XYZ file of C-alpha atoms in Angstrom:
579
model
C -27.541 -17.295 -9.800
C -29.927 -18.038 -12.640
C -30.490 -14.316 -13.079
C -27.219 -13.947 -14.913
C -25.845 -15.853 -17.887
C -22.573 -17.695 -17.975
C -20.774 -14.917 -19.802
C -21.601 -12.354 -17.157
C -20.783 -14.895 -14.440
C -17.254 -15.333 -15.784
C -16.756 -11.616 -16.033
C -17.455 -11.046 -12.361
C -14.661 -13.427 -11.365
C -12.026 -10.765 -12.066
C -12.648 -8.887 -8.804
C -9.267 -7.483 -7.954
C -9.076 -5.483 -11.144
C -11.807 -3.206 -9.776
C -9.424 -0.402 -8.987
C -7.266 -0.761 -12.068
C -9.155 1.451 -14.471
C -8.913 5.033 -15.638
C -8.699 7.216 -18.689
C -4.923 7.099 -19.127
C -3.428 9.024 -22.027
C -0.022 9.502 -23.542
C 1.106 12.302 -21.289
C 4.521 12.756 -19.770
C 5.680 15.627 -17.647
C 9.187 16.937 -17.366
C 10.439 17.011 -13.822
C 13.642 18.514 -12.530
C 14.681 15.331 -10.753
C 18.116 14.459 -9.400
C 19.923 11.825 -11.469
C 18.428 8.355 -10.925
C 21.513 6.122 -11.001
C 21.900 2.365 -11.064
C 23.331 0.956 -7.858
C 26.330 -0.538 -9.693
C 27.527 2.988 -10.491
C 28.294 3.473 -6.800
C 31.566 1.554 -7.131
C 32.752 3.901 -9.877
C 32.037 7.221 -8.195
C 34.080 9.059 -5.623
C 33.177 7.673 -2.237
C 31.964 10.078 0.353
C 30.221 9.842 3.673
C 26.614 10.919 4.084
C 24.733 12.772 6.760
C 21.697 10.610 6.111
C 21.258 7.269 4.393
C 17.593 6.526 3.685
C 16.649 2.915 2.958
C 13.575 2.869 0.750
C 12.533 5.448 -1.840
C 8.836 5.011 -1.233
C 5.824 6.909 0.064
C 7.671 8.307 3.108
C 11.269 7.996 1.904
C 11.016 10.333 -1.103
C 9.581 13.399 0.689
C 11.945 12.724 3.584
C 14.995 12.624 1.292
C 13.925 15.770 -0.565
C 13.492 17.674 2.697
C 16.721 16.591 4.398
C 18.760 17.265 1.239
C 18.001 20.959 1.562
C 20.800 21.178 4.143
C 22.584 17.826 4.310
C 24.177 15.104 2.176
C 21.594 12.370 1.590
C 21.886 8.941 -0.032
C 18.546 7.381 -1.009
C 18.646 3.641 -1.694
C 15.703 2.072 -3.542
C 15.541 -1.668 -4.237
C 13.337 -1.206 -7.321
C 13.637 0.705 -10.555
C 12.248 3.964 -11.893
C 8.531 4.543 -12.441
C 9.207 6.963 -15.294
C 8.683 5.738 -18.828
C 6.740 2.699 -17.618
C 3.239 2.960 -19.099
C 1.969 0.246 -16.812
C 2.716 2.505 -13.845
C 1.879 5.873 -15.370
C -1.479 4.959 -16.938
C -4.188 3.533 -14.763
C -5.726 1.537 -17.602
C -2.606 -0.665 -17.352
C -2.515 -0.721 -13.569
C -3.361 -4.409 -13.256
C -0.246 -5.388 -15.230
C 2.039 -4.120 -12.463
C 0.439 -6.444 -9.950
C 0.428 -9.341 -12.407
C 4.076 -8.948 -13.369
C 6.244 -11.531 -11.603
C 9.452 -10.722 -13.490
C 12.607 -9.655 -11.586
C 12.081 -6.025 -12.620
C 8.414 -5.858 -11.667
C 7.358 -2.748 -9.712
C 5.472 -4.961 -7.248
C 6.254 -8.144 -5.366
C 3.364 -10.460 -4.671
C 2.919 -12.386 -1.463
C 0.189 -14.417 0.167
C -0.458 -14.008 3.868
C -0.980 -17.130 5.924
C -4.635 -16.069 6.033
C -4.926 -16.980 2.336
C -5.257 -13.387 1.115
C -3.296 -12.378 -1.984
C -1.287 -9.225 -1.400
C 1.510 -7.154 -2.931
C 4.299 -4.856 -1.800
C 5.847 -2.124 -3.915
C 9.292 -2.513 -5.465
C 9.808 0.762 -7.322
C 10.824 4.357 -6.692
C 7.746 6.073 -5.300
C 6.735 2.933 -3.423
C 3.031 2.325 -3.017
C 2.170 5.625 -4.717
C 3.505 4.101 -7.954
C 1.226 1.051 -7.870
C -1.852 2.073 -5.869
C -5.347 3.308 -6.798
C -4.409 6.925 -6.173
C -7.096 8.028 -3.687
C -5.924 10.884 -1.470
C -7.500 11.748 1.883
C -5.984 13.115 5.082
C -6.072 11.506 8.519
C -8.657 12.236 11.175
C -7.439 15.042 13.525
C -7.739 12.553 16.404
C -5.127 10.397 14.637
C -2.725 13.352 14.586
C -3.377 13.991 18.261
C -2.876 10.335 19.224
C 0.395 10.261 17.266
C 1.683 13.200 19.301
C 2.380 15.229 16.173
C 2.614 19.017 16.043
C -0.745 19.951 14.458
C 0.610 23.195 13.014
C 3.474 21.448 11.251
C 1.131 18.691 10.057
C -1.118 21.329 8.505
C 1.917 22.795 6.738
C 3.197 19.419 5.538
C 0.025 18.157 3.861
C -0.186 21.151 1.465
C 3.486 20.680 0.571
C 2.448 17.315 -0.893
C -0.858 18.454 -2.355
C 0.433 21.393 -4.355
C 2.870 19.092 -6.129
C 1.029 15.863 -6.955
C -2.675 15.924 -5.951
C -5.694 16.688 -8.167
C -9.497 16.724 -8.021
C -11.192 13.887 -9.944
C -13.926 14.236 -12.547
C -16.801 12.290 -11.005
C -18.146 9.420 -13.142
C -21.776 8.226 -13.115
C -20.999 5.223 -10.884
C -19.284 7.452 -8.331
C -22.148 9.950 -8.475
C -24.598 7.120 -7.852
C -22.613 6.062 -4.792
C -22.522 9.635 -3.534
C -26.280 10.035 -3.857
C -26.985 6.520 -2.609
C -24.865 7.081 0.495
C -26.764 10.246 1.324
C -30.146 8.567 0.819
C -28.969 5.663 2.975
C -28.195 8.080 5.807
C -24.421 8.539 5.485
C -24.569 12.312 5.779
C -23.879 15.190 5.554
C -22.460 15.743 2.104
C -19.048 17.383 2.554
C -18.339 18.057 -1.122
C -14.777 17.881 -2.432
C -12.456 17.652 0.549
C -9.106 16.251 1.579
C -10.243 16.248 5.215
C -11.499 13.232 7.139
C -15.140 14.158 7.827
C -18.038 11.941 8.870
C -20.549 11.692 6.046
C -20.032 11.527 2.294
C -17.341 13.300 0.289
C -15.228 13.270 -2.862
C -11.518 12.924 -2.169
C -8.364 13.830 -4.070
C -6.355 11.726 -6.497
C -2.742 11.523 -7.650
C -3.950 10.984 -11.244
C -4.248 14.149 -13.277
C -6.987 14.998 -15.782
C -5.280 12.914 -18.472
C -5.145 9.856 -16.218
C -1.400 10.211 -15.690
C -0.038 9.132 -12.299
C 2.022 11.471 -10.123
C 3.944 9.743 -7.351
C 6.048 10.369 -4.278
C 9.055 10.090 -6.599
C 7.990 13.425 -8.138
C 8.643 15.029 -4.746
C 12.381 14.430 -5.200
C 12.311 17.413 -7.555
C 11.941 19.582 -4.437
C 15.302 18.400 -3.107
C 18.733 19.974 -3.404
C 20.303 18.041 -6.264
C 23.822 18.881 -5.085
C 23.140 17.072 -1.818
C 20.896 14.227 -2.975
C 22.093 10.972 -4.536
C 19.506 8.388 -5.603
C 20.482 4.786 -6.365
C 18.056 2.346 -7.981
C 18.150 -1.457 -7.718
C 20.012 -1.084 -4.426
C 18.813 -3.834 -2.081
C 20.037 -3.108 1.435
C 20.890 -6.416 3.089
C 21.785 -5.165 6.551
C 22.568 -2.148 8.703
C 26.190 -1.997 9.859
C 26.747 -1.240 13.563
C 29.745 -0.350 15.681
C 29.270 -2.652 18.667
C 32.778 -2.326 20.114
C 32.039 0.714 22.289
C 31.999 -0.700 25.788
C 28.972 0.284 27.905
C 27.473 2.256 25.016
C 24.587 1.588 22.697
C 25.373 -0.034 19.343
C 25.704 2.762 16.790
C 24.991 2.668 13.074
C 27.895 3.491 10.802
C 26.632 2.411 7.388
C 24.742 -0.084 5.252
C 25.544 -3.055 3.074
C 23.624 -3.398 -0.184
C 23.582 -5.391 -3.383
C 23.444 -3.716 -6.780
C 21.501 -4.878 -9.832
C 24.349 -7.210 -10.804
C 24.531 -8.846 -7.391
C 27.678 -6.939 -6.460
C 28.092 -6.092 -2.806
C 28.461 -2.413 -1.916
C 28.886 -0.413 1.284
C 27.871 3.145 2.107
C 28.843 4.989 5.289
C 27.721 7.879 7.441
C 29.854 10.848 8.390
C 31.349 10.792 11.872
C 28.994 13.511 13.051
C 26.968 12.206 15.982
C 23.772 13.532 14.379
C 24.232 11.474 11.218
C 21.618 8.752 10.861
C 20.346 5.843 8.858
C 16.589 6.054 8.327
C 14.643 2.971 7.295
C 11.567 3.755 5.180
C 11.079 0.360 3.592
C 7.400 -0.082 4.464
C 5.417 -2.294 6.802
C 6.973 -5.452 5.350
C 10.477 -4.252 4.492
C 11.305 -2.253 7.638
C 10.777 -4.979 10.268
C 12.379 -7.462 7.863
C 15.531 -5.331 7.599
C 15.727 -4.814 11.370
C 15.586 -8.572 11.861
C 18.236 -9.222 9.208
C 20.428 -6.592 10.902
C 20.238 -8.300 14.285
C 17.449 -6.353 15.987
C 14.476 -8.447 17.056
C 13.358 -11.431 19.128
C 16.372 -13.445 20.201
C 14.737 -16.763 19.302
C 13.894 -15.557 15.814
C 17.433 -14.264 15.191
C 19.095 -17.406 16.502
C 16.857 -19.543 14.312
C 18.475 -17.943 11.253
C 21.991 -17.679 12.737
C 21.815 -13.885 12.811
C 24.113 -12.247 15.357
C 22.093 -10.415 17.983
C 22.809 -6.669 18.027
C 19.809 -5.823 20.196
C 17.088 -8.003 21.609
C 13.618 -6.562 21.013
C 10.673 -8.952 21.179
C 8.327 -6.468 19.483
C 9.934 -6.327 16.027
C 7.543 -7.882 13.526
C 4.675 -7.964 16.010
C 1.328 -6.170 15.784
C 0.961 -6.507 12.006
C -2.463 -5.366 10.769
C -4.233 -5.032 7.445
C -7.532 -3.223 6.918
C -9.890 -5.973 5.692
C -12.062 -5.145 2.716
C -15.173 -6.834 1.342
C -17.115 -5.931 -1.771
C -20.457 -6.378 -3.455
C -20.569 -6.884 -7.230
C -23.509 -5.429 -9.171
C -23.952 -6.554 -12.808
C -25.324 -3.771 -14.995
C -27.365 -3.584 -18.182
C -24.657 -1.490 -19.853
C -20.935 -1.431 -19.219
C -20.391 1.495 -16.825
C -17.775 4.114 -17.455
C -14.490 3.342 -15.808
C -13.850 4.823 -12.406
C -11.394 4.305 -9.625
C -12.149 5.221 -6.030
C -13.333 8.829 -5.953
C -16.193 8.971 -3.436
C -16.157 7.733 0.151
C -18.764 7.367 2.853
C -17.237 7.709 6.324
C -19.835 6.088 8.564
C -20.245 6.308 12.313
C -20.257 2.510 12.538
C -16.558 1.984 11.828
C -16.812 1.234 8.095
C -15.728 3.159 5.014
C -17.809 2.735 1.839
C -16.218 3.272 -1.589
C -16.831 2.114 -5.153
C -15.266 1.363 -8.512
C -16.557 0.454 -11.930
C -15.582 -0.677 -15.383
C -12.448 -2.198 -16.735
C -10.380 -1.794 -19.876
C -7.141 -2.896 -21.376
C -4.810 -0.963 -23.614
C -3.174 -2.747 -26.580
C -0.157 -3.701 -24.467
C -2.243 -5.267 -21.695
C -2.136 -8.953 -20.873
C -4.989 -10.424 -22.911
C -5.692 -13.794 -21.353
C -4.921 -13.582 -17.673
C -3.537 -11.250 -15.071
C -1.036 -13.436 -13.246
C -1.541 -13.624 -9.502
C -4.473 -11.218 -9.738
C -6.289 -13.263 -12.366
C -9.802 -14.556 -11.912
C -8.807 -18.124 -12.692
C -6.931 -18.481 -9.429
C -10.240 -18.375 -7.595
C -10.184 -22.110 -8.344
C -7.297 -22.409 -5.891
C -9.581 -21.776 -2.935
C -9.799 -25.551 -2.610
C -6.032 -25.930 -2.120
C -4.983 -26.767 1.463
C -3.663 -23.679 3.338
C -0.036 -24.821 3.505
C 0.036 -25.245 -0.270
C -1.356 -21.790 -1.052
C 1.628 -20.009 -2.550
C 2.625 -18.008 -5.573
C 4.136 -21.060 -7.280
C 0.783 -22.809 -7.119
C -0.853 -19.765 -8.663
C 1.677 -19.598 -11.484
C 1.440 -23.335 -12.264
C -2.310 -23.141 -12.482
C -2.350 -20.051 -14.678
C 0.281 -21.415 -17.054
C -1.862 -24.492 -17.734
C -4.753 -22.405 -18.975
C -5.247 -21.868 -22.717
C -7.674 -19.856 -24.833
C -9.037 -17.957 -21.872
C -11.662 -15.332 -22.690
C -10.634 -11.751 -22.199
C -11.867 -10.545 -18.823
C -14.056 -7.484 -19.163
C -16.403 -6.143 -16.517
C -19.976 -5.260 -17.185
C -20.732 -3.963 -13.754
C -19.263 -2.323 -10.730
C -18.348 -2.849 -7.113
C -19.301 -1.193 -3.873
C -16.620 -1.720 -1.255
C -16.675 -1.819 2.517
C -13.511 -1.673 4.578
C -13.324 -1.368 8.325
C -11.714 1.406 10.308
C -9.076 -0.185 12.489
C -8.595 -3.063 12.647
C -8.231 -4.423 16.175
C -7.074 -7.837 14.939
C -3.295 -8.196 14.736
C -0.738 -10.744 13.576
C 3.001 -10.965 13.037
C 5.883 -11.132 10.599
C 8.719 -13.676 10.750
C 11.640 -14.377 8.450
C 11.595 -17.247 5.983
C 15.349 -16.993 5.380
C 18.107 -14.374 5.372
C 17.596 -13.259 1.761
C 16.342 -9.655 1.671
C 14.519 -10.446 -1.584
C 12.422 -13.172 0.026
C 8.992 -12.389 1.370
C 8.706 -12.910 5.108
C 5.828 -14.990 6.433
C 3.046 -12.564 7.320
C -0.142 -13.210 9.292
C -2.872 -10.581 9.738
C -5.563 -12.638 11.532
C -8.452 -10.955 9.747
C -11.605 -10.697 11.904
C -9.978 -12.380 14.878
C -11.341 -9.551 17.027
C -15.170 -9.682 17.170
C -15.493 -5.899 16.806
C -13.817 -6.073 13.400
C -16.397 -8.616 12.272
C -19.308 -6.540 13.567
C -17.954 -3.507 11.685
C -17.811 -5.558 8.494
C -21.439 -6.628 8.928
C -22.393 -2.997 9.516
C -20.655 -2.031 6.268
C -22.409 -4.765 4.254
C -25.794 -3.745 5.681
C -25.029 -0.147 4.698
C -24.347 -1.312 1.145
C -27.652 -3.176 1.202
C -29.461 0.093 1.953
C -27.556 1.846 -0.838
C -28.498 -0.842 -3.378
C -32.177 -0.311 -2.634
C -32.016 3.317 -3.744
C -33.031 4.322 -7.258
C -29.491 5.528 -7.866
C -28.377 1.902 -8.321
C -31.509 0.041 -9.375
C -31.426 2.107 -12.567
C -28.065 0.526 -13.481
C -29.166 -3.121 -13.253
C -30.237 -5.496 -15.983
C -33.877 -5.702 -14.980
C -34.158 -2.116 -13.798
C -35.309 -3.213 -10.380
C -32.117 -4.330 -8.700
C -31.294 -7.758 -7.296
C -32.251 -9.290 -3.962
C -29.378 -8.975 -1.489
C -28.973 -12.751 -1.242
C -28.334 -12.897 -4.993
C -25.621 -10.230 -5.034
C -24.011 -11.751 -1.935
C -23.771 -15.160 -3.584
C -22.393 -13.633 -6.790
C -19.873 -11.636 -4.771
C -18.619 -14.697 -2.877
C -17.340 -15.993 -6.215
C -16.163 -12.607 -7.449
C -13.863 -11.872 -4.505
C -10.506 -13.502 -5.139
C -8.562 -14.982 -2.273
C -7.344 -18.462 -1.391
C -9.900 -19.006 1.351
C -12.425 -21.899 1.000
C -15.845 -20.536 -0.007
C -19.299 -21.072 1.422
C -21.410 -20.388 -1.677
C -25.175 -20.081 -1.410
C -24.812 -19.224 2.275
C -26.044 -15.664 2.145
C -27.920 -16.048 5.430
C -24.789 -15.267 7.440
C -23.184 -11.924 6.777
C -20.445 -12.882 9.233
C -19.603 -15.860 7.023
C -19.715 -13.627 3.954
C -17.183 -11.290 5.578
C -14.827 -14.179 6.370
C -15.154 -15.781 2.933
C -14.697 -12.639 0.848
C -12.056 -10.717 2.767
C -9.378 -9.223 0.533
C -6.728 -6.577 0.962
C -6.621 -3.002 -0.245
C -2.902 -2.799 0.658
C -3.253 -0.765 3.843
C -1.147 -3.004 6.053
C 0.851 -1.457 8.881
C 2.710 -2.281 12.095
C 5.808 -4.306 12.904
C 7.851 -1.369 14.289
C 5.406 0.302 16.654
C 6.058 3.558 18.481
C 6.803 2.876 22.138
C 7.850 -0.700 21.423
C 10.410 -0.597 18.605
C 10.864 3.162 18.101
C 10.355 6.160 20.378
C 8.141 9.194 19.731
C 10.795 10.625 17.383
C 10.950 7.294 15.496
C 14.434 6.506 16.798
C 14.993 2.777 17.242
C 15.035 2.117 20.962
C 18.352 0.770 22.293
C 20.651 1.808 19.420
C 22.048 5.126 18.188
C 21.785 6.713 14.767
C 18.840 4.687 13.487
C 15.207 5.620 12.823
C 12.215 4.013 11.146
C 9.848 6.447 9.428
C 6.957 4.811 7.559
C 3.695 2.931 8.058
C 5.359 0.145 10.037
C 5.350 2.448 13.072
C 1.569 3.032 12.978
C -0.949 1.277 15.220
C -3.782 1.916 12.763
C -4.099 3.056 9.183
C -4.694 6.824 8.939
C -7.927 8.072 7.423
C -9.709 6.111 4.728
C -6.515 5.668 2.684
C -3.012 6.058 4.152
C -0.854 7.444 1.339
C -1.607 11.112 2.099
C -0.536 10.789 5.720
C 2.504 8.593 5.049
C 3.805 11.134 2.503
C 3.031 13.916 4.965
C 4.903 11.947 7.630
C 8.050 11.929 5.480
C 7.887 15.683 4.968
C 6.926 16.319 8.607
C 9.809 14.321 10.084
C 12.271 15.816 7.628
C 11.336 19.306 8.804
C 11.424 18.204 12.449
C 14.950 16.811 12.057
C 16.159 19.935 10.245
C 14.721 22.236 12.893
C 16.394 20.291 15.687
C 19.807 20.291 13.995
C 19.704 23.869 12.804
C 18.372 25.205 16.095
């Protein structure tokens, strides 16, 4: 640790800002979007019934709503606000502010898993595409086959997304060094610029354009039929309404209950057509949570919260997974140019290798700390597990004064595992839809996940020994692996007790430095909660279409496939109804 001075040491503490950097500019595009209305306006408009009510205007919900509205009346209910006009969403240089913002109107909602890993879920139109790092890469063809999807329709649905919101990045020096280092370390062949999931090294797509302006799933609403599509913001759906009085028949959905931005209670209903449906696209946290609050789930869990049982299903909220990520920090002699994830190495050992570099703040950035994503909360790793919560984070941060501005002089190389095989669960804390459920991911519980992590770290070690990275470092000769491991233990921010100066065990390093990259999934698995057409098993008129239905995260980064999934299922539903 003596190889770096105190100033550099403090700078490396700000790990989770690694993907919050870009060259954002003042650039706004004009989109032909349907009106984005506040939920309270619903009580003042002429009430009508809808063919489809979609809960969640996120990564899957927006393309799904746009597609279904081509032929049918669609109501899209989003619990958050609009991403448009918010510089913190649109410009990647301000990306960290979204995750730090704990105000009621924040586009993200922080939570801490019981594992001690700080996480966040989107709360804005566009969902995760409005607050993520923007990397775009398709799923492996084997994933499509395992999902039972129509390959031809999949290959038509991806381009529908790509021609609207996906771009090629301009490769920065740090990303070029990773590309060349991966190839020298044996992660080959080089596949160039490609959206496809191919073993070897490649450059993927991005939803940030050349000016650093973010394009999101919300932009896809412009492809909808505005006469058929109604979008309500700040509409928090509290439960699905069922008709349970039909003797010897399945419970059938008839509508939803939601709260508007003023706390007023509203109701929206389906038409009486038997093909009308409610589709939940609220994400891996929100979808199982809403099913539970609506009376679908484990009987014991529902009874615990005095929720009337509509349908007993012991699998709701089970099988939750999050792709664990670990990173190595490399201090550099000069501040590297900013880059978000652009290059990826898809190894044959079950690990994906990516990188990021640099950090900046625009004039409206938070100057002293970054809320729940701030470096200072690394001090909370000594707090007992049951006391690790967002309130503890806030209390600690608010006590800090005159903090130096966090600026990186270095970069990260990241390893995340393909899988994982470890799973956990989600249970309700209370019956408030705005509360975070209790979520457990059980990182590295399965030994194969841990071995994949070690493989990824050893791959990074080979990369760091190449000239492509030694040229960046302060002494021009790189650092011994034990030094960068010990620096990185401190740089990775979670609420897990650390084992510093224990670089002899890569397994321990993996456990100590695990963080999220927001690729969690599960809770409403196909075959257990929904069928192959994503219809909720045991009830009528209800589907779940989002990442909660997936057994593993698609590709290196899921947003491409989840958006495709929304378009794909919209077309499938239209084809079935229209014959």
